[in-house]
C-alpha cells in the first residue's frame, strides 16, 4: 500500500518570503498522480496544485510550484511571496493510476504566515 | 449544485446513538468519497462510490459504519451505536469520475461534518 509522509508538522514564514513544504511517498507504481491540498480553518480542502508522475516538468500555479523528484519519491511545495491568506494546513496526497483508487493523504503541515 | 454540500455542519450526540451525515456532490460527478479526519491528522479513506454502488468500502472501520448512495447522487453515511472514538470531521468529496485520467481525477471537497460523541 502507498504511504505519504510529511515530516514537518509545523512551519512558519514571514509575509512576502518563500517557504518549502516537504512530502515523500512510498510506492511501487511507475505512474501515479500527486496533489497538494490546502485546508484553511473553514475546513474545506482546496486543491493547490497537481502533478502527473509521467511528466518531468514541475507543475506551477501562480505563486505555487512543486519540486518533483521521482527517483527520490519526493514532492515538495514551494510557496513564493507568501500571503497571510496562505496560512492553513497543507496536505500532500497520492493517487494510483488504477481506476477507482482512492487518494492517500499525508498527516499535514500547519503553515503560519507572520506579518 | 455549485459545490459539495454536507449537512449537518456540526452534530453533537450521545454515546450509543445513531447518526446520519449527508453529502450532496457536484451535479454530474459520478464518483463520491467519504473520508474521516481526526484532530491534527490527514483525511483517512472510508468508502467510495462509483454511481450507486460502493466500489471500495475497505476503509470503513467496522460494521457500525455504513453508507448508501441510492440514486447515484446524494450519499448518506450512517453510524450506529456511536462511540466517543467516532468523534471527528467527516469529509465528503466528489470527482467527475473514478477514472485516473488527468482531467477527471481531481477531488472537490465539502466543508465537512464535525461529529462529537459525548
Short mmCIF file of C-alpha atoms in Angstrom, two decimals:
data_model
loop_
_atom_site.label_atom_id
_atom_site.label_comp_id
_atom_site.label_asym_id
_atom_site.label_seq_id
_atom_site.Cartn_x
_atom_site.Cartn_y
_atom_site.Cartn_z
CA UNK A 1 0.00 0.00 0.00
CA UNK A 2 1.10 3.50 -0.69
CA UNK A 3 2.07 5.83 2.14
CA UNK A 4 2.62 9.58 2.23
CA UNK A 5 4.88 11.27 4.76
CA UNK A 6 5.10 14.93 5.68
CA UNK A 7 7.95 15.36 8.12
CA UNK A 8 7.21 18.96 9.11
CA UNK A 9 4.20 19.17 11.44
CA UNK A 10 4.51 22.96 11.57
CA UNK A 11 6.23 25.63 9.51
CA UNK A 12 6.22 29.40 9.59
CA UNK A 13 7.18 32.02 7.05
CA UNK A 14 7.41 35.77 7.01
CA UNK A 15 4.93 37.52 4.77
CA UNK A 16 6.31 38.03 1.23
CA UNK A 17 9.01 35.41 1.69
CA UNK A 18 9.30 31.88 0.31
CA UNK A 19 8.67 28.62 2.10
CA UNK A 20 9.02 24.98 1.05
CA UNK A 21 6.89 22.16 2.45
CA UNK A 22 8.22 18.62 2.19
CA UNK A 23 6.46 15.45 1.13
CA UNK A 24 7.75 11.96 0.45
CA UNK A 25 5.80 8.89 -0.56
CA UNK A 26 6.29 5.22 -0.97
CA UNK A 27 5.02 3.32 -3.98
CA UNK A 28 5.98 0.52 -6.33
CA UNK A 29 3.97 2.00 -9.18
CA UNK A 30 5.65 3.85 -12.03
CA UNK A 31 2.75 6.08 -12.93
CA UNK A 32 0.60 7.99 -10.47
CA UNK A 33 -0.69 11.42 -9.51
CA UNK A 34 0.39 13.74 -6.73
CA UNK A 35 -1.50 16.62 -5.20
CA UNK A 36 -1.20 19.37 -2.66
CA UNK A 37 -4.39 20.40 -0.89
CA UNK A 38 -4.85 23.36 1.43
CA UNK A 39 -7.24 23.27 4.38
CA UNK A 40 -7.96 26.65 6.00
CA UNK A 41 -9.80 26.93 9.33
CA UNK A 42 -13.08 26.76 7.41
CA UNK A 43 -12.25 23.04 6.97
CA UNK A 44 -12.86 22.96 3.22
CA UNK A 45 -10.00 21.27 1.38
CA UNK A 46 -8.90 23.23 -1.68
CA UNK A 47 -6.72 21.88 -4.48
CA UNK A 48 -3.48 23.85 -4.74
CA UNK A 49 -1.55 22.01 -7.42
CA UNK A 50 -1.37 18.67 -9.20
CA UNK A 51 1.46 16.69 -10.82
CA UNK A 52 1.35 13.68 -13.12
CA UNK A 53 4.29 11.38 -12.47
CA UNK A 54 4.94 10.78 -16.17
CA UNK A 55 5.58 14.49 -16.68
CA UNK A 56 9.13 15.56 -15.95
CA UNK A 57 8.26 19.23 -15.89
CA UNK A 58 7.38 20.55 -12.46
CA UNK A 59 3.85 21.92 -12.14
CA UNK A 60 3.34 25.61 -11.42
CA UNK A 61 0.24 27.57 -10.40
CA UNK A 62 0.93 31.25 -9.89
CA UNK A 63 2.87 31.55 -6.61
CA UNK A 64 2.81 27.79 -6.04
CA UNK A 65 5.26 25.38 -7.61
CA UNK A 66 6.48 21.88 -6.92
CA UNK A 67 9.83 20.16 -6.98
CA UNK A 68 9.05 16.63 -8.13
CA UNK A 69 11.91 14.19 -7.76
CA UNK A 70 10.58 10.85 -8.97
CA UNK A 71 13.61 8.76 -8.17
CA UNK A 72 13.71 10.11 -4.64
CA UNK A 73 9.92 9.87 -4.34
CA UNK A 74 9.81 13.45 -3.18
CA UNK A 75 7.19 16.09 -3.95
CA UNK A 76 7.81 19.41 -2.20
CA UNK A 77 5.64 22.51 -2.47
CA UNK A 78 7.18 25.95 -2.77
CA UNK A 79 5.10 28.99 -1.92
CA UNK A 80 6.58 32.26 -3.15
CA UNK A 81 5.66 35.74 -1.95
CA UNK A 82 3.73 34.27 0.98
CA UNK A 83 0.49 35.97 1.92
CA UNK A 84 -1.50 35.97 5.14
CA UNK A 85 -4.21 34.00 3.36
CA UNK A 86 -1.77 31.15 2.75
CA UNK A 87 -1.94 30.22 6.44
CA UNK A 88 -3.56 26.78 6.61
CA UNK A 89 -2.94 23.06 6.87
CA UNK A 90 -1.32 21.66 3.75
CA UNK A 91 -1.80 18.03 2.78
CA UNK A 92 0.16 16.07 0.24
CA UNK A 93 -1.82 13.31 -1.49
CA UNK A 94 -1.08 10.35 -3.76
CA UNK A 95 -3.39 8.65 -6.20
CA UNK A 96 -2.77 5.43 -8.08
CA UNK A 97 -3.39 5.38 -11.84
CA UNK A 98 -5.70 2.40 -11.46
CA UNK A 99 -9.38 3.03 -11.91
CA UNK A 100 -11.19 3.84 -8.72
CA UNK A 101 -8.20 4.01 -6.45
CA UNK A 102 -8.71 6.33 -3.55
CA UNK A 103 -6.44 9.18 -2.57
CA UNK A 104 -3.90 8.65 0.20
CA UNK A 105 -3.16 11.73 2.28
CA UNK A 106 -0.19 12.64 4.42
CA UNK A 107 -0.56 13.89 8.02
CA UNK A 108 -0.30 17.53 7.02
CA UNK A 109 1.87 20.57 7.71
CA UNK A 110 0.46 23.58 9.52
CA UNK A 111 1.76 26.76 7.89
CA UNK A 112 1.73 30.05 9.75
CA UNK A 113 2.39 33.32 7.94
CA UNK A 114 3.86 36.07 10.10
CA UNK A 115 3.07 39.70 9.25
CA UNK B 1 -25.03 22.18 -7.20
CA UNK B 2 -22.10 24.52 -7.46
CA UNK B 3 -20.09 22.75 -4.78
CA UNK B 4 -20.15 19.74 -2.50
CA UNK B 5 -22.65 20.30 0.29
CA UNK B 6 -22.53 18.48 3.61
CA UNK B 7 -25.11 18.51 6.37
CA UNK B 8 -25.15 18.92 9.27
CA UNK B 9 -22.12 21.13 9.69
CA UNK B 10 -21.87 20.11 13.31
CA UNK B 11 -23.50 17.25 15.17
CA UNK B 12 -23.31 16.52 18.88
CA UNK B 13 -24.69 13.20 20.04
CA UNK B 14 -24.54 10.88 22.98
CA UNK B 15 -22.67 7.63 23.08
CA UNK B 16 -24.80 4.79 21.71
CA UNK B 17 -26.97 6.96 19.46
CA UNK B 18 -27.46 6.62 15.71
CA UNK B 19 -26.19 9.36 13.37
CA UNK B 20 -26.66 10.16 9.70
CA UNK B 21 -24.40 12.51 7.76
CA UNK B 22 -25.44 13.70 4.34
CA UNK B 23 -23.39 14.63 1.27
CA UNK B 24 -24.71 16.30 -1.88
CA UNK B 25 -21.97 16.15 -4.55
CA UNK B 26 -21.40 18.40 -7.53
CA UNK B 27 -24.00 17.75 -10.18
CA UNK B 28 -22.70 15.27 -12.74
CA UNK B 29 -19.92 13.89 -10.56
CA UNK B 30 -20.21 10.12 -10.61
CA UNK B 31 -17.53 9.34 -8.03
CA UNK B 32 -18.14 10.15 -4.37
CA UNK B 33 -15.74 9.61 -1.48
CA UNK B 34 -16.06 9.70 2.29
CA UNK B 35 -13.06 10.48 4.47
CA UNK B 36 -12.67 10.83 8.23
CA UNK B 37 -10.30 13.39 9.68
CA UNK B 38 -9.32 13.22 13.33
CA UNK B 39 -7.87 16.27 15.03
CA UNK B 40 -4.42 17.14 13.73
CA UNK B 41 -4.35 14.35 11.17
CA UNK B 42 -4.83 13.92 7.45
CA UNK B 43 -8.02 12.57 5.91
CA UNK B 44 -8.43 8.83 6.21
CA UNK B 45 -10.32 6.99 3.47
CA UNK B 46 -13.59 5.31 4.41
CA UNK B 47 -15.53 4.43 1.27
CA UNK B 48 -16.03 5.47 -2.31
CA UNK B 49 -18.93 5.13 -4.72
CA UNK B 50 -18.94 4.98 -8.47
CA UNK B 51 -22.56 5.69 -9.34
CA UNK B 52 -24.86 3.89 -6.94
CA UNK B 53 -22.51 1.11 -5.92
CA UNK B 54 -19.87 1.12 -3.22
CA UNK B 55 -16.80 0.33 -5.30
CA UNK B 56 -14.44 0.23 -2.33
CA UNK B 57 -15.52 0.14 1.31
CA UNK B 58 -12.24 -1.15 2.68
CA UNK B 59 -11.76 1.92 4.86
CA UNK B 60 -14.88 1.51 6.96
CA UNK B 61 -13.56 0.76 10.46
CA UNK B 62 -16.26 -1.74 11.49
CA UNK B 63 -19.83 -2.80 10.82
CA UNK B 64 -21.27 0.15 12.75
CA UNK B 65 -20.43 2.28 9.72
CA UNK B 66 -22.47 2.09 6.56
CA UNK B 67 -23.01 4.36 3.57
CA UNK B 68 -25.53 4.48 0.76
CA UNK B 69 -26.00 6.36 -2.47
CA UNK B 70 -29.29 5.02 -3.79
CA UNK B 71 -29.75 7.26 -6.81
CA UNK B 72 -26.14 7.91 -7.66
CA UNK B 73 -26.15 11.45 -6.34
CA UNK B 74 -26.71 12.21 -2.63
CA UNK B 75 -24.94 9.92 -0.20
CA UNK B 76 -25.60 9.25 3.47
CA UNK B 77 -23.01 7.98 5.92
CA UNK B 78 -24.68 6.12 8.77
CA UNK B 79 -23.07 5.37 12.11
CA UNK B 80 -24.79 3.06 14.57
CA UNK B 81 -24.16 2.86 18.32
CA UNK B 82 -21.77 5.78 18.22
CA UNK B 83 -18.66 5.70 20.38
CA UNK B 84 -16.50 8.57 21.66
CA UNK B 85 -13.76 7.45 19.29
CA UNK B 86 -16.03 8.22 16.34
CA UNK B 87 -15.64 11.94 17.08
CA UNK B 88 -14.02 13.50 14.01
CA UNK B 89 -14.71 15.60 10.95
CA UNK B 90 -16.30 13.55 8.21
CA UNK B 91 -15.36 14.86 4.78
CA UNK B 92 -17.13 14.12 1.56
CA UNK B 93 -15.57 14.67 -1.85
CA UNK B 94 -16.66 14.09 -5.41
CA UNK B 95 -14.95 13.85 -8.76
CA UNK B 96 -16.14 13.73 -12.33
CA UNK B 97 -15.37 10.03 -12.45
CA UNK B 98 -13.18 7.47 -10.79
CA UNK B 99 -11.00 7.39 -13.86
CA UNK B 100 -7.39 8.22 -13.27
CA UNK B 101 -7.20 10.33 -16.42
CA UNK B 102 -5.81 13.73 -15.76
CA UNK B 103 -8.88 15.85 -16.19
CA UNK B 104 -11.25 13.73 -14.22
CA UNK B 105 -9.48 12.75 -11.07
CA UNK B 106 -9.46 15.95 -9.04
CA UNK B 107 -11.34 15.71 -5.77
CA UNK B 108 -13.63 18.56 -4.78
CA UNK B 109 -14.36 18.54 -1.06
CA UNK B 110 -17.23 19.71 1.06
CA UNK B 111 -16.70 21.63 4.28
CA UNK B 112 -17.21 18.51 6.37
CA UNK B 113 -19.49 17.45 9.20
CA UNK B 114 -17.95 17.67 12.65
CA UNK B 115 -19.27 14.83 14.80
CA UNK B 116 -18.85 14.99 18.56
CA UNK B 117 -19.85 11.97 20.61
CA UNK B 118 -20.24 12.72 24.33
#
